XYZ file of C-alpha atoms in Angstrom:
490
model
C 18.598 26.135 -8.947
C 21.779 28.188 -8.618
C 24.440 28.281 -11.295
C 27.874 26.984 -10.397
C 30.587 29.584 -9.981
C 33.058 27.762 -12.213
C 34.664 30.283 -14.586
C 34.951 29.995 -18.317
C 38.731 30.420 -18.504
C 40.241 26.929 -18.229
C 43.710 28.270 -17.492
C 42.546 29.879 -14.267
C 40.968 26.608 -13.240
C 44.014 24.376 -13.598
C 44.201 21.961 -10.667
C 47.433 21.096 -8.857
C 49.592 18.617 -10.722
C 48.124 15.112 -10.670
C 44.569 16.251 -9.875
C 41.651 16.130 -12.281
C 40.755 19.536 -13.766
C 37.804 21.180 -12.076
C 34.614 20.967 -14.125
C 33.507 24.203 -15.716
C 30.242 25.657 -16.975
C 30.500 27.072 -20.473
C 28.173 30.009 -19.834
C 28.982 30.870 -16.240
C 28.475 34.498 -15.257
C 31.892 34.917 -13.655
C 34.791 35.234 -16.126
C 37.358 33.943 -13.663
C 38.681 33.820 -10.124
C 41.147 36.449 -9.027
C 44.284 35.407 -7.178
C 43.045 37.349 -4.182
C 39.698 35.542 -4.085
C 41.313 32.163 -4.601
C 43.672 32.816 -1.694
C 40.873 34.151 0.471
C 38.789 30.992 -0.036
C 41.590 28.753 1.196
C 41.532 29.939 4.788
C 39.266 31.021 7.614
C 37.308 27.779 7.856
C 36.606 25.979 11.131
C 37.733 22.384 11.691
C 34.590 20.286 11.233
C 36.070 16.820 11.699
C 33.621 14.579 13.594
C 35.297 12.799 16.483
C 32.438 11.046 18.335
C 31.139 8.802 15.551
C 29.960 5.293 16.321
C 29.753 2.379 13.880
C 26.589 2.107 11.792
C 23.877 -0.118 13.202
C 24.554 -2.987 10.789
C 28.373 -2.938 11.061
C 28.503 -6.414 12.601
C 26.251 -7.802 9.866
C 28.226 -6.235 7.013
C 31.446 -7.608 8.515
C 29.946 -11.108 8.638
C 28.842 -10.789 5.010
C 32.372 -9.827 3.936
C 33.735 -12.820 5.854
C 31.388 -15.139 3.960
C 32.434 -13.553 0.673
C 36.107 -13.991 1.573
C 35.579 -17.660 2.361
C 33.837 -18.251 -0.969
C 36.659 -16.802 -3.108
C 39.951 -17.424 -1.294
C 43.089 -16.019 -2.882
C 41.195 -13.747 -5.277
C 40.887 -9.974 -5.339
C 37.219 -8.916 -5.087
C 36.098 -5.495 -6.369
C 32.576 -4.215 -5.622
C 31.720 -0.676 -6.855
C 28.905 1.533 -5.587
C 28.419 3.174 -8.981
C 28.569 6.725 -10.282
C 26.143 9.579 -10.708
C 24.027 9.377 -13.862
C 23.059 12.432 -15.845
C 19.359 13.179 -16.028
C 19.730 16.104 -18.417
C 22.606 18.481 -19.165
C 24.196 19.129 -15.763
C 21.565 17.634 -13.468
C 21.835 14.095 -12.136
C 19.441 11.436 -10.984
C 19.326 10.859 -7.251
C 22.089 8.385 -6.497
C 21.423 4.902 -5.157
C 24.434 2.705 -4.470
C 24.563 -0.783 -5.935
C 22.855 -3.350 -3.755
C 25.991 -5.506 -3.627
C 28.103 -2.619 -2.345
C 25.555 -1.393 0.198
C 24.963 -4.959 1.415
C 28.669 -5.476 2.108
C 29.529 -2.030 3.521
C 26.452 -0.080 4.628
C 27.872 2.900 2.727
C 25.729 4.640 0.110
C 27.946 7.304 -1.486
C 28.677 7.571 -5.183
C 32.058 6.456 -6.584
C 32.757 4.227 -3.593
C 34.450 0.881 -4.166
C 34.977 -2.030 -1.787
C 38.126 -4.050 -2.452
C 39.001 -7.324 -0.737
C 42.728 -7.999 -1.127
C 43.697 -11.662 -0.638
C 45.951 -12.467 2.314
C 47.416 -15.676 3.713
C 44.397 -16.150 5.981
C 41.554 -14.530 4.070
C 41.180 -10.981 2.781
C 41.927 -7.417 3.863
C 38.967 -5.157 3.103
C 39.425 -1.513 2.103
C 36.680 0.946 1.248
C 37.731 3.490 -1.374
C 35.863 6.788 -1.194
C 36.122 10.401 -2.248
C 37.763 12.304 0.629
C 36.626 15.722 1.828
C 36.631 18.403 -0.880
C 40.035 19.985 -1.468
C 40.240 23.571 -0.190
C 43.666 24.257 -1.636
C 42.644 23.970 -5.289
C 39.162 25.437 -4.768
C 37.326 22.239 -5.620
C 35.064 22.580 -2.574
C 33.405 25.704 -3.941
C 34.137 25.702 -7.675
C 33.379 22.141 -8.752
C 29.789 21.087 -9.365
C 30.249 18.188 -6.929
C 32.164 20.259 -4.388
C 30.875 20.317 -0.832
C 29.455 23.847 -0.987
C 27.252 22.645 -3.855
C 26.121 19.178 -2.798
C 26.972 18.915 0.896
C 29.726 17.739 3.181
C 31.291 14.318 2.701
C 32.720 12.199 5.485
C 36.475 12.273 5.811
C 38.280 8.987 5.287
C 38.957 8.836 9.030
C 35.258 9.315 9.755
C 34.361 6.626 7.217
C 36.657 4.127 8.922
C 34.833 4.720 12.211
C 31.387 4.407 10.640
C 31.894 1.320 8.510
C 34.658 -0.484 10.387
C 36.770 -0.732 7.237
C 40.085 0.996 6.440
C 39.376 3.825 3.982
C 41.499 5.186 1.128
C 41.178 7.762 -1.651
C 39.204 6.252 -4.537
C 40.899 8.546 -7.057
C 44.030 6.421 -6.752
C 42.272 3.081 -7.108
C 42.118 2.716 -10.897
C 45.910 3.001 -11.209
C 46.367 0.485 -8.392
C 44.025 -1.993 -10.051
C 45.793 -1.681 -13.414
C 48.970 -2.905 -11.756
C 47.244 -5.720 -9.837
C 48.293 -9.297 -10.424
C 46.525 -12.550 -9.677
C 42.862 -13.497 -10.111
C 40.316 -10.675 -9.855
C 36.527 -10.578 -9.795
C 34.424 -7.426 -10.165
C 30.704 -6.720 -9.881
C 29.951 -5.323 -13.325
C 27.498 -2.738 -14.519
C 28.105 0.083 -12.043
C 31.487 1.747 -12.663
C 32.942 1.798 -16.172
C 36.206 3.361 -14.994
C 36.884 0.539 -12.549
C 35.901 -2.063 -15.113
C 38.237 -0.492 -17.687
C 41.124 -0.691 -15.220
C 40.489 -4.428 -14.859
C 39.626 -5.234 -18.468
C 42.567 -7.597 -19.030
C 42.272 -9.258 -15.615
C 38.662 -10.429 -15.382
C 36.312 -12.754 -17.247
C 32.561 -12.566 -17.640
C 32.126 -16.077 -16.274
C 34.051 -15.385 -13.061
C 32.286 -12.070 -12.556
C 28.893 -13.698 -13.050
C 29.795 -16.226 -10.345
C 30.548 -13.354 -7.959
C 27.256 -11.594 -8.635
C 25.337 -14.856 -8.325
C 26.940 -15.586 -4.960
C 26.053 -12.134 -3.638
C 22.481 -12.550 -4.873
C 22.080 -15.923 -3.173
C 23.671 -14.593 0.026
C 20.609 -12.358 0.410
C 18.012 -15.127 0.080
C 17.919 -15.759 3.848
C 17.675 -12.497 5.776
C 19.466 -11.868 9.059
C 17.761 -10.263 12.066
C 18.821 -6.742 11.038
C 17.344 -7.171 7.571
C 14.058 -8.532 8.891
C 13.801 -5.555 11.225
C 14.401 -3.135 8.361
C 11.824 -4.859 6.194
C 9.281 -4.583 8.996
C 10.034 -0.851 9.267
C 9.455 -0.531 5.534
C 6.156 -2.408 5.762
C 4.934 -0.391 8.741
C 5.601 2.881 6.917
C 3.888 1.475 3.849
C 0.775 0.683 5.904
C 0.669 4.322 7.000
C 1.132 5.404 3.391
C -1.919 3.379 2.336
C -3.909 4.988 5.141
C -2.799 8.413 3.887
C -4.120 7.583 0.422
C -7.545 6.440 1.634
C -7.956 9.714 3.535
C -7.479 11.797 0.363
C -9.375 9.776 -2.221
C -11.831 12.640 -2.620
C -8.947 14.922 -3.645
C -7.701 12.271 -6.049
C -11.148 12.156 -7.641
C -10.909 15.900 -8.171
C -7.488 15.584 -9.815
C -5.959 12.277 -10.954
C -3.972 9.207 -9.962
C -1.009 11.520 -9.453
C -2.555 12.787 -6.232
C -2.385 9.219 -4.927
C 1.195 8.848 -6.142
C 2.251 12.107 -4.482
C 0.485 11.278 -1.238
C 2.263 7.954 -0.863
C 5.578 9.465 -1.935
C 5.351 12.012 0.880
C 5.159 9.213 3.456
C 8.074 7.403 1.790
C 10.311 10.455 1.883
C 9.366 11.514 5.407
C 9.821 8.098 7.014
C 12.259 6.423 4.634
C 14.785 6.979 1.893
C 12.392 6.833 -1.034
C 9.814 4.622 -2.671
C 11.230 1.159 -3.340
C 9.926 1.155 -6.928
C 7.601 3.217 -9.088
C 4.232 3.324 -7.329
C 1.384 1.710 -9.252
C -1.680 3.908 -8.637
C -4.044 2.276 -11.092
C -7.687 3.348 -11.061
C -10.417 1.754 -13.132
C -9.208 -0.222 -16.170
C -5.611 0.865 -15.517
C -5.605 -1.825 -12.825
C -5.364 -4.351 -15.667
C -1.962 -2.955 -16.690
C 0.440 -4.781 -14.387
C 3.021 -2.023 -14.066
C 0.905 1.081 -14.569
C 3.268 3.820 -13.350
C 2.162 6.703 -15.573
C -0.430 7.488 -12.906
C -2.092 10.183 -14.979
C -5.595 8.770 -15.287
C -8.886 9.741 -13.664
C -10.041 8.441 -10.285
C -13.773 7.764 -10.422
C -16.292 6.793 -7.791
C -17.563 3.292 -8.477
C -14.236 2.088 -9.886
C -11.504 0.170 -8.101
C -8.087 1.520 -7.195
C -5.216 -0.955 -7.377
C -2.436 0.539 -5.263
C 0.884 -1.321 -5.395
C 3.526 0.614 -3.474
C 6.329 0.258 -0.959
C 8.443 2.490 1.262
C 12.211 1.973 1.123
C 14.106 2.445 4.392
C 17.275 4.483 4.779
C 19.196 1.208 4.515
C 17.550 0.332 1.158
C 15.110 -2.387 2.304
C 11.740 -2.069 0.616
C 8.211 -3.206 1.252
C 5.973 -4.333 -1.618
C 2.260 -4.298 -0.812
C -0.875 -4.184 -2.947
C -4.478 -3.519 -2.056
C -7.399 -3.141 -4.448
C -9.834 -0.652 -2.949
C -13.331 0.528 -3.909
C -12.898 4.256 -4.507
C -16.335 5.046 -3.086
C -15.771 2.702 -0.133
C -18.033 -0.173 -1.211
C -17.425 -3.032 -3.646
C -20.100 -3.657 -6.256
C -21.390 -7.220 -6.589
C -19.129 -8.089 -9.530
C -16.122 -6.357 -7.956
C -16.636 -8.297 -4.742
C -17.037 -11.560 -6.640
C -13.669 -11.105 -8.340
C -12.035 -9.687 -5.211
C -13.191 -12.610 -3.068
C -11.734 -15.058 -5.580
C -8.341 -13.353 -5.417
C -8.536 -13.226 -1.625
C -9.262 -16.952 -1.488
C -6.310 -17.604 -3.815
C -4.017 -15.504 -1.653
C -5.148 -17.310 1.483
C -4.226 -20.615 -0.144
C -0.880 -19.226 -1.228
C 0.034 -17.839 2.179
C -0.912 -21.143 3.837
C 1.626 -22.895 1.585
C 4.528 -20.729 2.821
C 6.359 -22.790 5.442
C 9.870 -24.086 6.086
C 10.688 -27.234 4.173
C 8.076 -26.502 1.523
C 8.985 -25.869 -2.079
C 9.260 -22.255 -3.174
C 6.775 -22.928 -5.966
C 4.097 -24.251 -3.599
C 2.473 -20.877 -2.887
C 2.259 -20.092 -6.586
C 0.730 -23.464 -7.423
C -1.800 -23.204 -4.579
C -2.944 -19.722 -5.634
C -3.160 -20.576 -9.318
C -5.261 -23.641 -8.610
C -7.881 -21.572 -6.785
C -8.011 -19.000 -9.577
C -8.288 -21.717 -12.228
C -11.167 -23.275 -10.292
C -12.970 -19.917 -10.197
C -12.495 -19.320 -13.923
C -13.916 -22.770 -14.704
C -16.783 -22.234 -12.255
C -17.637 -18.914 -13.900
C -17.629 -20.510 -17.345
C -14.775 -18.367 -18.652
C -12.613 -21.358 -19.555
C -13.445 -25.010 -20.147
C -12.331 -27.487 -17.501
C -11.340 -29.696 -15.992
C -9.074 -27.629 -13.741
C -6.114 -29.987 -14.230
C -6.281 -29.372 -17.966
C -6.424 -25.607 -17.441
C -3.370 -25.665 -15.216
C -1.422 -28.035 -17.445
C -1.959 -25.799 -20.461
C -1.678 -22.565 -18.472
C -5.017 -21.343 -19.816
C -5.723 -19.361 -16.653
C -2.805 -17.097 -17.496
C -4.942 -15.037 -19.897
C -6.416 -13.493 -16.744
C -3.794 -14.193 -14.026
C -0.822 -13.123 -16.168
C 2.063 -13.104 -13.659
C 3.787 -15.294 -11.129
C 2.349 -15.218 -7.634
C 5.329 -13.703 -5.844
C 9.047 -13.097 -5.533
C 11.832 -12.647 -3.013
C 11.925 -9.270 -1.273
C 14.779 -7.293 0.256
C 17.121 -4.520 -0.894
C 15.641 -4.934 -4.362
C 11.904 -5.198 -4.747
C 12.602 -8.301 -6.870
C 15.481 -9.396 -4.675
C 18.075 -12.100 -5.375
C 17.193 -11.928 -9.068
C 20.406 -13.488 -10.423
C 20.463 -16.405 -7.991
C 20.639 -19.844 -9.557
C 17.242 -21.308 -10.403
C 17.906 -24.305 -8.165
C 18.515 -21.959 -5.227
C 15.472 -19.762 -5.926
C 12.320 -20.894 -7.732
C 13.286 -24.567 -7.583
C 14.554 -24.253 -4.022
C 13.172 -25.002 -0.573
C 11.814 -22.417 1.830
C 13.877 -21.687 4.950
C 13.252 -19.524 8.028
C 14.405 -15.975 7.337
C 13.271 -15.845 3.732
C 10.927 -12.965 2.900
C 8.703 -13.164 -0.163
C 5.531 -11.696 -1.569
C 2.289 -13.564 -2.201
C 0.296 -11.601 -4.778
C -2.259 -13.392 -6.951
C -4.400 -11.335 -9.268
C -7.189 -11.453 -11.843
C -7.219 -8.959 -14.705
C -10.049 -8.661 -17.194
C -8.902 -6.301 -19.925
C -11.348 -3.672 -21.138
C -11.159 -5.090 -24.675
C -11.421 -8.797 -23.747
C -14.396 -10.083 -25.701
C -14.076 -13.595 -24.216
C -15.604 -12.494 -20.913
C -18.986 -10.941 -20.083
C -19.071 -7.171 -20.351
C -19.501 -6.703 -16.603
C -16.036 -8.228 -16.009
C -14.211 -5.977 -18.452
C -11.924 -3.310 -17.045
C -11.747 -4.884 -13.582
C -8.319 -5.757 -12.197
C -7.696 -7.067 -8.680
C -4.429 -7.914 -6.944
C -3.799 -8.493 -3.232
C -0.174 -8.619 -2.121
C 1.462 -9.138 1.240
C 5.041 -9.539 2.476
C 5.509 -12.908 4.139
C 8.354 -13.960 6.441
C 9.128 -17.677 6.642
C 9.399 -18.594 10.330
C 10.511 -21.714 12.176
C 6.935 -22.978 12.455
C 5.231 -21.454 9.425
C 5.035 -17.837 8.357
C 4.243 -14.328 9.532
C 2.382 -11.792 7.436
C 4.511 -8.683 7.917
C 1.867 -6.478 6.280
C -1.157 -7.678 8.227
C -1.617 -4.114 9.467
C -3.693 -3.650 6.323
C -7.025 -5.507 6.077
C -7.542 -7.949 3.228
C -11.062 -9.407 3.460
C -13.594 -7.349 1.503
C -15.847 -6.445 4.440
C -12.818 -5.547 6.569
C -11.472 -3.311 3.782
C -14.796 -1.472 3.577
C -14.937 -0.969 7.362
C -11.319 0.202 7.455
C -11.916 2.744 4.692
C -15.060 4.032 6.373
C -13.168 4.518 9.629
C -10.347 6.431 7.932
C -12.779 8.681 6.089
C -14.468 9.476 9.401
């Protein structure tokens, strides 16, 4: 990774009056920039302004979302930041991902961006505040660590207006503008400390929580664009699972990390990234719900619990789990447990329909699993007692699903009455993912159960007349899984 050219002498690097000083590296190899070089770097560059840009695909949807937001908070200034880069170590940063609220309302994904809705007599005027093109007069474009010769070209403000359908302004002037603002203001907190500091005497936690809750609930029912993006994410995820099955022999020769890397390649080639840390849990690691270390052995005869999802370029993620026999065939005890989870998932999926309660799919799945645990003699019945006391949770552990969208656990700050106590509607997308997990050190179960973990998870769209399994490109029934794996292995 190349060193930045920023010189050590701060006097040479003074920016024009009013600009922020250009960042400098303490131990850079160049002692300074001569006047001749500085002058030379200012000129001789072609005009690269893009003139034939068209609006982003979801421009109409983002405009409608801003209209709904405006209607909810009339007469109030609304501030929604994208967030800032976060340092990974020293002078390297984590890959940036804009806040969901900002991306949902704008379609833009660049760091330091801020959407502001200024109240008007008949609604709001939206402005997107962004960093403009790097300054060539003060040398920022080639001397600053975030200059365009280091990290790539940014869109000009004019280009941004064309892409996002929102008037664009320089974000570096926004904090001062907000400090002078009057009237009620709401801000989405947790992403931009500078913006929050500028508003510190103008906002309240209660009002800001109401804003974030509204934006979370706005995403509960997906529009047609969002459903299409989620299907893209799922389809890529299906191909990622196929990739993994084809290289299980290489994973056996190395570790779970080979599985993680294989799926990641598909996510980066076809999407933006993985939607969350991939769970590549072989053997007893499958009993750890969020096993993301992925550094364990992959052994023939064990199960692989793969929970992974591709995230699209617009931030919509899939979330799919399959539990696969590494050697291609379930043992008798593995199949017994797998079939129980499959039966529970079938009951859960059948309960997903418009007008039903959100909790119905969870209750249906848990009932089946409780029945199996009683039948196997692992817990004393009757089943109603087990469910009332939650005794099945020793082995089922988690809830049976969640909303899905731009976050893998989408709409997380919605009101309880709008989410888990709510009613299913067409356009909602949720996961159904029951599981059974018998820990390796659980002395309450027979030894043959210990170290076996099974989860089956699919992404389910609520439709007008029931539901659609968006991830049905992957087999679920045990015999179908075995046949599918055999076909992929040739």
